Amino acid sequence: MLNLLCAVYKSTKKADTYLYVPGRDDFSRVPEPLMKMFGTPHFIMIMPIKKDRALGQVDIQTLRDELTKNGFYLQLPPPEENLLKQHLAAQTSKE
């Protein structure tokens, strides 16, 4: 399996949202509606996608597959915790 290089960009419109593309400034396969939602991409870095590399919130194999298949990978932030829902559930379980 070859090592891929990808460029990572941060969204200027959506907090904690990142776009991975196979080459610097290569947005040719990213759908136009996604680019509009993403905003002007802010370049973060170019990095190798190695089989043994660990990334915080991205599975390396998923990243490789998406870059190969779609030409990009969109990393969204994890869903926010709904503290009210958790509180109500805790209250209900005490009753």
PDB file of N, CA and C in Angstrom:
ATOM      1  N   MET A   1       0.844  -1.178   0.000  1.00  0.00           N
ATOM      2  CA  MET A   1       0.000   0.000   0.000  1.00  0.00           C
ATOM      3  C   MET A   1       0.891   1.243   0.000  1.00  0.00           C
ATOM      4  N   LEU A   2       0.700   2.106  -0.949  1.00  0.00           N
ATOM      5  CA  LEU A   2       1.500   3.312  -1.064  1.00  0.00           C
ATOM      6  C   LEU A   2       1.110   4.339  -0.027  1.00  0.00           C
ATOM      7  N   ASN A   3       2.086   5.146   0.389  1.00  0.00           N
ATOM      8  CA  ASN A   3       1.784   6.264   1.266  1.00  0.00           C
ATOM      9  C   ASN A   3       1.236   7.395   0.422  1.00  0.00           C
ATOM     10  N   LEU A   4       0.155   7.972   0.870  1.00  0.00           N
ATOM     11  CA  LEU A   4      -0.438   9.110   0.197  1.00  0.00           C
ATOM     12  C   LEU A   4      -0.061  10.379   0.933  1.00  0.00           C
ATOM     13  N   LEU A   5      -0.044  11.480   0.195  1.00  0.00           N
ATOM     14  CA  LEU A   5       0.085  12.793   0.811  1.00  0.00           C
ATOM     15  C   LEU A   5      -1.262  13.469   0.709  1.00  0.00           C
ATOM     16  N   CYS A   6      -1.628  14.190   1.744  1.00  0.00           N
ATOM     17  CA  CYS A   6      -2.858  14.955   1.634  1.00  0.00           C
ATOM     18  C   CYS A   6      -2.648  16.313   2.283  1.00  0.00           C
ATOM     19  N   ALA A   7      -3.439  17.263   1.819  1.00  0.00           N
ATOM     20  CA  ALA A   7      -3.433  18.606   2.383  1.00  0.00           C
ATOM     21  C   ALA A   7      -4.654  18.744   3.280  1.00  0.00           C
ATOM     22  N   VAL A   8      -4.470  19.436   4.398  1.00  0.00           N
ATOM     23  CA  VAL A   8      -5.541  19.619   5.373  1.00  0.00           C
ATOM     24  C   VAL A   8      -5.889  21.100   5.438  1.00  0.00           C
ATOM     25  N   TYR A   9      -7.189  21.371   5.381  1.00  0.00           N
ATOM     26  CA  TYR A   9      -7.693  22.737   5.419  1.00  0.00           C
ATOM     27  C   TYR A   9      -8.747  22.868   6.507  1.00  0.00           C
ATOM     28  N   LYS A  10      -8.755  24.021   7.157  1.00  0.00           N
ATOM     29  CA  LYS A  10      -9.748  24.315   8.184  1.00  0.00           C
ATOM     30  C   LYS A  10     -10.819  25.214   7.577  1.00  0.00           C
ATOM     31  N   SER A  11     -12.070  24.975   7.965  1.00  0.00           N
ATOM     32  CA  SER A  11     -13.178  25.781   7.474  1.00  0.00           C
ATOM     33  C   SER A  11     -13.161  27.163   8.115  1.00  0.00           C
ATOM     34  N   THR A  12     -13.504  28.169   7.328  1.00  0.00           N
ATOM     35  CA  THR A  12     -13.634  29.524   7.854  1.00  0.00           C
ATOM     36  C   THR A  12     -15.078  29.813   8.267  1.00  0.00           C
ATOM     37  N   LYS A  13     -15.990  28.881   7.974  1.00  0.00           N
ATOM     38  CA  LYS A  13     -17.398  29.079   8.318  1.00  0.00           C
ATOM     39  C   LYS A  13     -17.907  28.136   9.399  1.00  0.00           C
ATOM     40  N   LYS A  14     -17.324  26.956   9.508  1.00  0.00           N
ATOM     41  CA  LYS A  14     -17.807  25.936  10.439  1.00  0.00           C
ATOM     42  C   LYS A  14     -16.695  25.573  11.415  1.00  0.00           C
ATOM     43  N   ALA A  15     -16.957  25.766  12.698  1.00  0.00           N
ATOM     44  CA  ALA A  15     -15.954  25.477  13.729  1.00  0.00           C
ATOM     45  C   ALA A  15     -15.588  23.995  13.739  1.00  0.00           C
ATOM     46  N   ASP A  16     -14.322  23.719  13.952  1.00  0.00           N
ATOM     47  CA  ASP A  16     -13.803  22.350  14.088  1.00  0.00           C
ATOM     48  C   ASP A  16     -14.138  21.454  12.898  1.00  0.00           C
ATOM     49  N   THR A  17     -14.179  22.037  11.702  1.00  0.00           N
ATOM     50  CA  THR A  17     -14.472  21.294  10.484  1.00  0.00           C
ATOM     51  C   THR A  17     -13.250  21.379   9.569  1.00  0.00           C
ATOM     52  N   TYR A  18     -12.810  20.207   9.092  1.00  0.00           N
ATOM     53  CA  TYR A  18     -11.591  20.130   8.287  1.00  0.00           C
ATOM     54  C   TYR A  18     -11.856  19.383   6.993  1.00  0.00           C
ATOM     55  N   LEU A  19     -11.144  19.788   5.950  1.00  0.00           N
ATOM     56  CA  LEU A  19     -11.251  19.155   4.644  1.00  0.00           C
ATOM     57  C   LEU A  19      -9.880  18.621   4.261  1.00  0.00           C
ATOM     58  N   TYR A  20      -9.832  17.346   3.917  1.00  0.00           N
ATOM     59  CA  TYR A  20      -8.603  16.684   3.477  1.00  0.00           C
ATOM     60  C   TYR A  20      -8.725  16.456   1.977  1.00  0.00           C
ATOM     61  N   VAL A  21      -7.711  16.860   1.220  1.00  0.00           N
ATOM     62  CA  VAL A  21      -7.683  16.633  -0.225  1.00  0.00           C
ATOM     63  C   VAL A  21      -6.321  16.034  -0.589  1.00  0.00           C
ATOM     64  N   PRO A  22      -6.252  15.285  -1.700  1.00  0.00           N
ATOM     65  CA  PRO A  22      -5.014  14.568  -2.031  1.00  0.00           C
ATOM     66  C   PRO A  22      -3.834  15.438  -2.444  1.00  0.00           C
ATOM     67  N   GLY A  23      -4.030  16.693  -2.755  1.00  0.00           N
ATOM     68  CA  GLY A  23      -2.933  17.576  -3.125  1.00  0.00           C
ATOM     69  C   GLY A  23      -3.250  18.998  -2.714  1.00  0.00           C
ATOM     70  N   ARG A  24      -2.231  19.784  -2.474  1.00  0.00           N
ATOM     71  CA  ARG A  24      -2.455  21.154  -2.036  1.00  0.00           C
ATOM     72  C   ARG A  24      -3.285  21.917  -3.070  1.00  0.00           C
ATOM     73  N   ASP A  25      -4.337  22.536  -2.584  1.00  0.00           N
ATOM     74  CA  ASP A  25      -5.253  23.357  -3.389  1.00  0.00           C
ATOM     75  C   ASP A  25      -5.956  22.577  -4.492  1.00  0.00           C
ATOM     76  N   ASP A  26      -6.081  21.260  -4.349  1.00  0.00           N
ATOM     77  CA  ASP A  26      -6.789  20.447  -5.338  1.00  0.00           C
ATOM     78  C   ASP A  26      -8.214  20.177  -4.846  1.00  0.00           C
ATOM     79  N   PHE A  27      -9.103  21.102  -5.150  1.00  0.00           N
ATOM     80  CA  PHE A  27     -10.509  20.985  -4.744  1.00  0.00           C
ATOM     81  C   PHE A  27     -11.382  20.561  -5.919  1.00  0.00           C
ATOM     82  N   SER A  28     -10.757  20.022  -6.965  1.00  0.00           N
ATOM     83  CA  SER A  28     -11.473  19.704  -8.204  1.00  0.00           C
ATOM     84  C   SER A  28     -12.575  18.662  -8.020  1.00  0.00           C
ATOM     85  N   ARG A  29     -12.448  17.782  -7.034  1.00  0.00           N
ATOM     86  CA  ARG A  29     -13.465  16.734  -6.836  1.00  0.00           C
ATOM     87  C   ARG A  29     -14.403  17.035  -5.659  1.00  0.00           C
ATOM     88  N   VAL A  30     -14.213  18.186  -5.029  1.00  0.00           N
ATOM     89  CA  VAL A  30     -15.083  18.571  -3.919  1.00  0.00           C
ATOM     90  C   VAL A  30     -16.322  19.250  -4.507  1.00  0.00           C
ATOM     91  N   PRO A  31     -17.525  18.766  -4.174  1.00  0.00           N
ATOM     92  CA  PRO A  31     -18.750  19.360  -4.721  1.00  0.00           C
ATOM     93  C   PRO A  31     -18.873  20.844  -4.361  1.00  0.00           C
ATOM     94  N   GLU A  32     -19.360  21.633  -5.302  1.00  0.00           N
ATOM     95  CA  GLU A  32     -19.495  23.078  -5.119  1.00  0.00           C
ATOM     96  C   GLU A  32     -20.344  23.442  -3.894  1.00  0.00           C
ATOM     97  N   PRO A  33     -21.488  22.773  -3.655  1.00  0.00           N
ATOM     98  CA  PRO A  33     -22.265  23.113  -2.448  1.00  0.00           C
ATOM     99  C   PRO A  33     -21.472  22.912  -1.152  1.00  0.00           C
ATOM    100  N   LEU A  34     -20.627  21.886  -1.127  1.00  0.00           N
ATOM    101  CA  LEU A  34     -19.796  21.652   0.056  1.00  0.00           C
ATOM    102  C   LEU A  34     -18.778  22.777   0.214  1.00  0.00           C
ATOM    103  N   MET A  35     -18.171  23.206  -0.880  1.00  0.00           N
ATOM    104  CA  MET A  35     -17.197  24.301  -0.806  1.00  0.00           C
ATOM    105  C   MET A  35     -17.860  25.590  -0.317  1.00  0.00           C
ATOM    106  N   LYS A  36     -19.087  25.852  -0.734  1.00  0.00           N
ATOM    107  CA  LYS A  36     -19.802  27.053  -0.274  1.00  0.00           C
ATOM    108  C   LYS A  36     -20.068  26.977   1.224  1.00  0.00           C
ATOM    109  N   MET A  37     -20.487  25.799   1.693  1.00  0.00           N
ATOM    110  CA  MET A  37     -20.745  25.604   3.115  1.00  0.00           C
ATOM    111  C   MET A  37     -19.448  25.705   3.919  1.00  0.00           C
ATOM    112  N   PHE A  38     -18.368  25.194   3.366  1.00  0.00           N
ATOM    113  CA  PHE A  38     -17.072  25.154   4.041  1.00  0.00           C
ATOM    114  C   PHE A  38     -16.448  26.538   4.161  1.00  0.00           C
ATOM    115  N   GLY A  39     -16.665  27.377   3.166  1.00  0.00           N
ATOM    116  CA  GLY A  39     -16.050  28.701   3.155  1.00  0.00           C
ATOM    117  C   GLY A  39     -14.673  28.649   2.531  1.00  0.00           C
ATOM    118  N   THR A  40     -13.948  29.735   2.640  1.00  0.00           N
ATOM    119  CA  THR A  40     -12.601  29.803   2.096  1.00  0.00           C
ATOM    120  C   THR A  40     -11.694  28.867   2.892  1.00  0.00           C
ATOM    121  N   PRO A  41     -11.115  27.853   2.247  1.00  0.00           N
ATOM    122  CA  PRO A  41     -10.266  26.906   2.977  1.00  0.00           C
ATOM    123  C   PRO A  41      -9.002  27.585   3.508  1.00  0.00           C
ATOM    124  N   HIS A  42      -8.705  27.355   4.765  1.00  0.00           N
ATOM    125  CA  HIS A  42      -7.490  27.871   5.393  1.00  0.00           C
ATOM    126  C   HIS A  42      -6.495  26.716   5.502  1.00  0.00           C
ATOM    127  N   PHE A  43      -5.409  26.799   4.737  1.00  0.00           N
ATOM    128  CA  PHE A  43      -4.404  25.732   4.702  1.00  0.00           C
ATOM    129  C   PHE A  43      -3.784  25.524   6.075  1.00  0.00           C
ATOM    130  N   ILE A  44      -3.751  24.257   6.502  1.00  0.00           N
ATOM    131  CA  ILE A  44      -3.137  23.900   7.781  1.00  0.00           C
ATOM    132  C   ILE A  44      -1.791  23.208   7.555  1.00  0.00           C
ATOM    133  N   MET A  45      -1.785  22.119   6.749  1.00  0.00           N
ATOM    134  CA  MET A  45      -0.547  21.373   6.544  1.00  0.00           C
ATOM    135  C   MET A  45      -0.708  20.337   5.439  1.00  0.00           C
ATOM    136  N   ILE A  46       0.433  19.827   4.996  1.00  0.00           N
ATOM    137  CA  ILE A  46       0.470  18.647   4.130  1.00  0.00           C
ATOM    138  C   ILE A  46       1.060  17.533   4.988  1.00  0.00           C
ATOM    139  N   MET A  47       0.436  16.366   4.917  1.00  0.00           N
ATOM    140  CA  MET A  47       0.925  15.255   5.743  1.00  0.00           C
ATOM    141  C   MET A  47       0.824  13.946   4.988  1.00  0.00           C
ATOM    142  N   PRO A  48       1.716  13.018   5.305  1.00  0.00           N
ATOM    143  CA  PRO A  48       1.624  11.678   4.719  1.00  0.00           C
ATOM    144  C   PRO A  48       0.532  10.882   5.428  1.00  0.00           C
ATOM    145  N   ILE A  49      -0.175  10.083   4.668  1.00  0.00           N
ATOM    146  CA  ILE A  49      -1.191   9.195   5.239  1.00  0.00           C
ATOM    147  C   ILE A  49      -0.560   7.813   5.308  1.00  0.00           C
ATOM    148  N   LYS A  50       0.056   7.528   6.427  1.00  0.00           N
ATOM    149  CA  LYS A  50       0.740   6.254   6.631  1.00  0.00           C
ATOM    150  C   LYS A  50      -0.169   5.300   7.375  1.00  0.00           C
ATOM    151  N   LYS A  51      -0.029   4.047   7.057  1.00  0.00           N
ATOM    152  CA  LYS A  51      -0.853   3.007   7.672  1.00  0.00           C
ATOM    153  C   LYS A  51      -0.724   3.008   9.193  1.00  0.00           C
ATOM    154  N   ASP A  52       0.469   3.295   9.696  1.00  0.00           N
ATOM    155  CA  ASP A  52       0.699   3.232  11.137  1.00  0.00           C
ATOM    156  C   ASP A  52       0.507   4.573  11.846  1.00  0.00           C
ATOM    157  N   ARG A  53       0.067   5.593  11.123  1.00  0.00           N
ATOM    158  CA  ARG A  53      -0.118   6.915  11.722  1.00  0.00           C
ATOM    159  C   ARG A  53      -1.476   6.994  12.407  1.00  0.00           C
ATOM    160  N   ALA A  54      -1.505   7.591  13.560  1.00  0.00           N
ATOM    161  CA  ALA A  54      -2.775   7.774  14.279  1.00  0.00           C
ATOM    162  C   ALA A  54      -3.167   9.246  14.224  1.00  0.00           C
ATOM    163  N   LEU A  55      -4.417   9.476  13.946  1.00  0.00           N
ATOM    164  CA  LEU A  55      -4.963  10.831  13.958  1.00  0.00           C
ATOM    165  C   LEU A  55      -6.054  10.889  15.020  1.00  0.00           C
ATOM    166  N   GLY A  56      -6.243  12.055  15.600  1.00  0.00           N
ATOM    167  CA  GLY A  56      -7.185  12.199  16.696  1.00  0.00           C
ATOM    168  C   GLY A  56      -8.588  11.704  16.430  1.00  0.00           C
ATOM    169  N   GLN A  57      -9.269  12.255  15.441  1.00  0.00           N
ATOM    170  CA  GLN A  57     -10.666  11.923  15.219  1.00  0.00           C
ATOM    171  C   GLN A  57     -10.927  11.265  13.873  1.00  0.00           C
ATOM    172  N   VAL A  58      -9.862  10.914  13.167  1.00  0.00           N
ATOM    173  CA  VAL A  58     -10.021  10.345  11.834  1.00  0.00           C
ATOM    174  C   VAL A  58      -9.388   8.963  11.785  1.00  0.00           C
ATOM    175  N   ASP A  59     -10.145   8.002  11.302  1.00  0.00           N
ATOM    176  CA  ASP A  59      -9.617   6.665  11.080  1.00  0.00           C
ATOM    177  C   ASP A  59      -8.783   6.697   9.786  1.00  0.00           C
ATOM    178  N   ILE A  60      -7.533   6.284   9.876  1.00  0.00           N
ATOM    179  CA  ILE A  60      -6.615   6.356   8.732  1.00  0.00           C
ATOM    180  C   ILE A  60      -7.153   5.599   7.521  1.00  0.00           C
ATOM    181  N   GLN A  61      -7.679   4.400   7.719  1.00  0.00           N
ATOM    182  CA  GLN A  61      -8.176   3.626   6.583  1.00  0.00           C
ATOM    183  C   GLN A  61      -9.372   4.318   5.929  1.00  0.00           C
ATOM    184  N   THR A  62     -10.248   4.888   6.732  1.00  0.00           N
ATOM    185  CA  THR A  62     -11.390   5.641   6.186  1.00  0.00           C
ATOM    186  C   THR A  62     -10.898   6.831   5.389  1.00  0.00           C
ATOM    187  N   LEU A  63      -9.918   7.539   5.922  1.00  0.00           N
ATOM    188  CA  LEU A  63      -9.347   8.694   5.225  1.00  0.00           C
ATOM    189  C   LEU A  63      -8.755   8.269   3.883  1.00  0.00           C
ATOM    190  N   ARG A  64      -7.966   7.212   3.885  1.00  0.00           N
ATOM    191  CA  ARG A  64      -7.359   6.715   2.635  1.00  0.00           C
ATOM    192  C   ARG A  64      -8.439   6.334   1.628  1.00  0.00           C
ATOM    193  N   ASP A  65      -9.449   5.597   2.104  1.00  0.00           N
ATOM    194  CA  ASP A  65     -10.528   5.153   1.217  1.00  0.00           C
ATOM    195  C   ASP A  65     -11.285   6.327   0.614  1.00  0.00           C
ATOM    196  N   GLU A  66     -11.616   7.305   1.439  1.00  0.00           N
ATOM    197  CA  GLU A  66     -12.380   8.464   0.958  1.00  0.00           C
ATOM    198  C   GLU A  66     -11.563   9.314  -0.012  1.00  0.00           C
ATOM    199  N   LEU A  67     -10.290   9.497   0.270  1.00  0.00           N
ATOM    200  CA  LEU A  67      -9.438  10.269  -0.649  1.00  0.00           C
ATOM    201  C   LEU A  67      -9.333   9.564  -1.998  1.00  0.00           C
ATOM    202  N   THR A  68      -9.203   8.246  -1.967  1.00  0.00           N
ATOM    203  CA  THR A  68      -9.087   7.481  -3.207  1.00  0.00           C
ATOM    204  C   THR A  68     -10.409   7.457  -3.971  1.00  0.00           C
ATOM    205  N   LYS A  69     -11.484   7.202  -3.268  1.00  0.00           N
ATOM    206  CA  LYS A  69     -12.800   7.051  -3.896  1.00  0.00           C
ATOM    207  C   LYS A  69     -13.416   8.390  -4.312  1.00  0.00           C
ATOM    208  N   ASN A  70     -13.435   9.367  -3.395  1.00  0.00           N
ATOM    209  CA  ASN A  70     -14.152  10.629  -3.635  1.00  0.00           C
ATOM    210  C   ASN A  70     -13.253  11.815  -3.942  1.00  0.00           C
ATOM    211  N   GLY A  71     -11.973  11.705  -3.612  1.00  0.00           N
ATOM    212  CA  GLY A  71     -11.066  12.825  -3.847  1.00  0.00           C
ATOM    213  C   GLY A  71     -11.052  13.839  -2.724  1.00  0.00           C
ATOM    214  N   PHE A  72     -11.746  13.559  -1.621  1.00  0.00           N
ATOM    215  CA  PHE A  72     -11.728  14.440  -0.457  1.00  0.00           C
ATOM    216  C   PHE A  72     -12.289  13.692   0.741  1.00  0.00           C
ATOM    217  N   TYR A  73     -12.031  14.238   1.933  1.00  0.00           N
ATOM    218  CA  TYR A  73     -12.630  13.719   3.154  1.00  0.00           C
ATOM    219  C   TYR A  73     -12.999  14.914   4.012  1.00  0.00           C
ATOM    220  N   LEU A  74     -14.223  14.949   4.494  1.00  0.00           N
ATOM    221  CA  LEU A  74     -14.696  16.035   5.341  1.00  0.00           C
ATOM    222  C   LEU A  74     -14.764  15.539   6.777  1.00  0.00           C
ATOM    223  N   GLN A  75     -14.032  16.199   7.661  1.00  0.00           N
ATOM    224  CA  GLN A  75     -14.057  15.858   9.085  1.00  0.00           C
ATOM    225  C   GLN A  75     -14.938  16.863   9.803  1.00  0.00           C
ATOM    226  N   LEU A  76     -16.033  16.368  10.356  1.00  0.00           N
ATOM    227  CA  LEU A  76     -16.958  17.208  11.105  1.00  0.00           C
ATOM    228  C   LEU A  76     -16.665  17.106  12.590  1.00  0.00           C
ATOM    229  N   PRO A  77     -17.033  18.131  13.353  1.00  0.00           N
ATOM    230  CA  PRO A  77     -16.803  18.046  14.794  1.00  0.00           C
ATOM    231  C   PRO A  77     -17.713  16.995  15.418  1.00  0.00           C
ATOM    232  N   PRO A  78     -17.298  16.436  16.547  1.00  0.00           N
ATOM    233  CA  PRO A  78     -18.181  15.482  17.220  1.00  0.00           C
ATOM    234  C   PRO A  78     -19.449  16.206  17.677  1.00  0.00           C
ATOM    235  N   PRO A  79     -20.565  15.492  17.783  1.00  0.00           N
ATOM    236  CA  PRO A  79     -21.792  16.148  18.221  1.00  0.00           C
ATOM    237  C   PRO A  79     -21.644  16.689  19.638  1.00  0.00           C
ATOM    238  N   GLU A  80     -22.281  17.836  19.871  1.00  0.00           N
ATOM    239  CA  GLU A  80     -22.226  18.433  21.201  1.00  0.00           C
ATOM    240  C   GLU A  80     -23.070  17.612  22.169  1.00  0.00           C
ATOM    241  N   GLU A  81     -22.628  17.570  23.403  1.00  0.00           N
ATOM    242  CA  GLU A  81     -23.391  16.874  24.425  1.00  0.00           C
ATOM    243  C   GLU A  81     -24.635  17.679  24.751  1.00  0.00           C
ATOM    244  N   ASN A  82     -25.756  17.015  24.878  1.00  0.00           N
ATOM    245  CA  ASN A  82     -26.985  17.671  25.281  1.00  0.00           C
ATOM    246  C   ASN A  82     -27.119  17.477  26.788  1.00  0.00           C
ATOM    247  N   LEU A  83     -26.631  18.460  27.539  1.00  0.00           N
ATOM    248  CA  LEU A  83     -26.615  18.337  28.991  1.00  0.00           C
ATOM    249  C   LEU A  83     -28.015  18.320  29.583  1.00  0.00           C
ATOM    250  N   LEU A  84     -28.944  19.057  28.985  1.00  0.00           N
ATOM    251  CA  LEU A  84     -30.318  19.050  29.482  1.00  0.00           C
ATOM    252  C   LEU A  84     -30.925  17.658  29.342  1.00  0.00           C
ATOM    253  N   LYS A  85     -30.706  17.032  28.200  1.00  0.00           N
ATOM    254  CA  LYS A  85     -31.234  15.685  27.966  1.00  0.00           C
ATOM    255  C   LYS A  85     -30.638  14.699  28.971  1.00  0.00           C
ATOM    256  N   GLN A  86     -29.329  14.817  29.225  1.00  0.00           N
ATOM    257  CA  GLN A  86     -28.683  13.941  30.195  1.00  0.00           C
ATOM    258  C   GLN A  86     -29.253  14.165  31.594  1.00  0.00           C
ATOM    259  N   HIS A  87     -29.472  15.414  31.958  1.00  0.00           N
ATOM    260  CA  HIS A  87     -30.022  15.746  33.277  1.00  0.00           C
ATOM    261  C   HIS A  87     -31.429  15.172  33.438  1.00  0.00           C
ATOM    262  N   LEU A  88     -32.263  15.365  32.416  1.00  0.00           N
ATOM    263  CA  LEU A  88     -33.637  14.855  32.486  1.00  0.00           C
ATOM    264  C   LEU A  88     -33.659  13.337  32.566  1.00  0.00           C
ATOM    265  N   ALA A  89     -32.770  12.677  31.830  1.00  0.00           N
ATOM    266  CA  ALA A  89     -32.687  11.221  31.876  1.00  0.00           C
ATOM    267  C   ALA A  89     -32.266  10.756  33.265  1.00  0.00           C
ATOM    268  N   ALA A  90     -31.335  11.462  33.870  1.00  0.00           N
ATOM    269  CA  ALA A  90     -30.875  11.109  35.227  1.00  0.00           C
ATOM    270  C   ALA A  90     -32.006  11.303  36.230  1.00  0.00           C
ATOM    271  N   GLN A  91     -32.768  12.383  36.066  1.00  0.00           N
ATOM    272  CA  GLN A  91     -33.892  12.646  36.975  1.00  0.00           C
ATOM    273  C   GLN A  91     -34.962  11.576  36.844  1.00  0.00           C
ATOM    274  N   THR A  92     -35.236  11.175  35.599  1.00  0.00           N
ATOM    275  CA  THR A  92     -36.262  10.160  35.343  1.00  0.00           C
ATOM    276  C   THR A  92     -35.856   8.813  35.938  1.00  0.00           C
ATOM    277  N   SER A  93     -34.565   8.480  35.840  1.00  0.00           N
ATOM    278  CA  SER A  93     -34.114   7.186  36.349  1.00  0.00           C
ATOM    279  C   SER A  93     -34.125   7.146  37.884  1.00  0.00           C
ATOM    280  N   LYS A  94     -34.094   8.300  38.552  1.00  0.00           N
ATOM    281  CA  LYS A  94     -34.131   8.352  40.018  1.00  0.00           C
ATOM    282  C   LYS A  94     -35.549   8.147  40.554  1.00  0.00           C
ATOM    283  N   GLU A  95     -36.533   8.430  39.699  1.00  0.00           N
ATOM    284  CA  GLU A  95     -37.940   8.341  40.155  1.00  0.00           C
ATOM    285  C   GLU A  95     -38.451   6.943  40.207  1.00  0.00           C
TER     286      GLU A  95
END
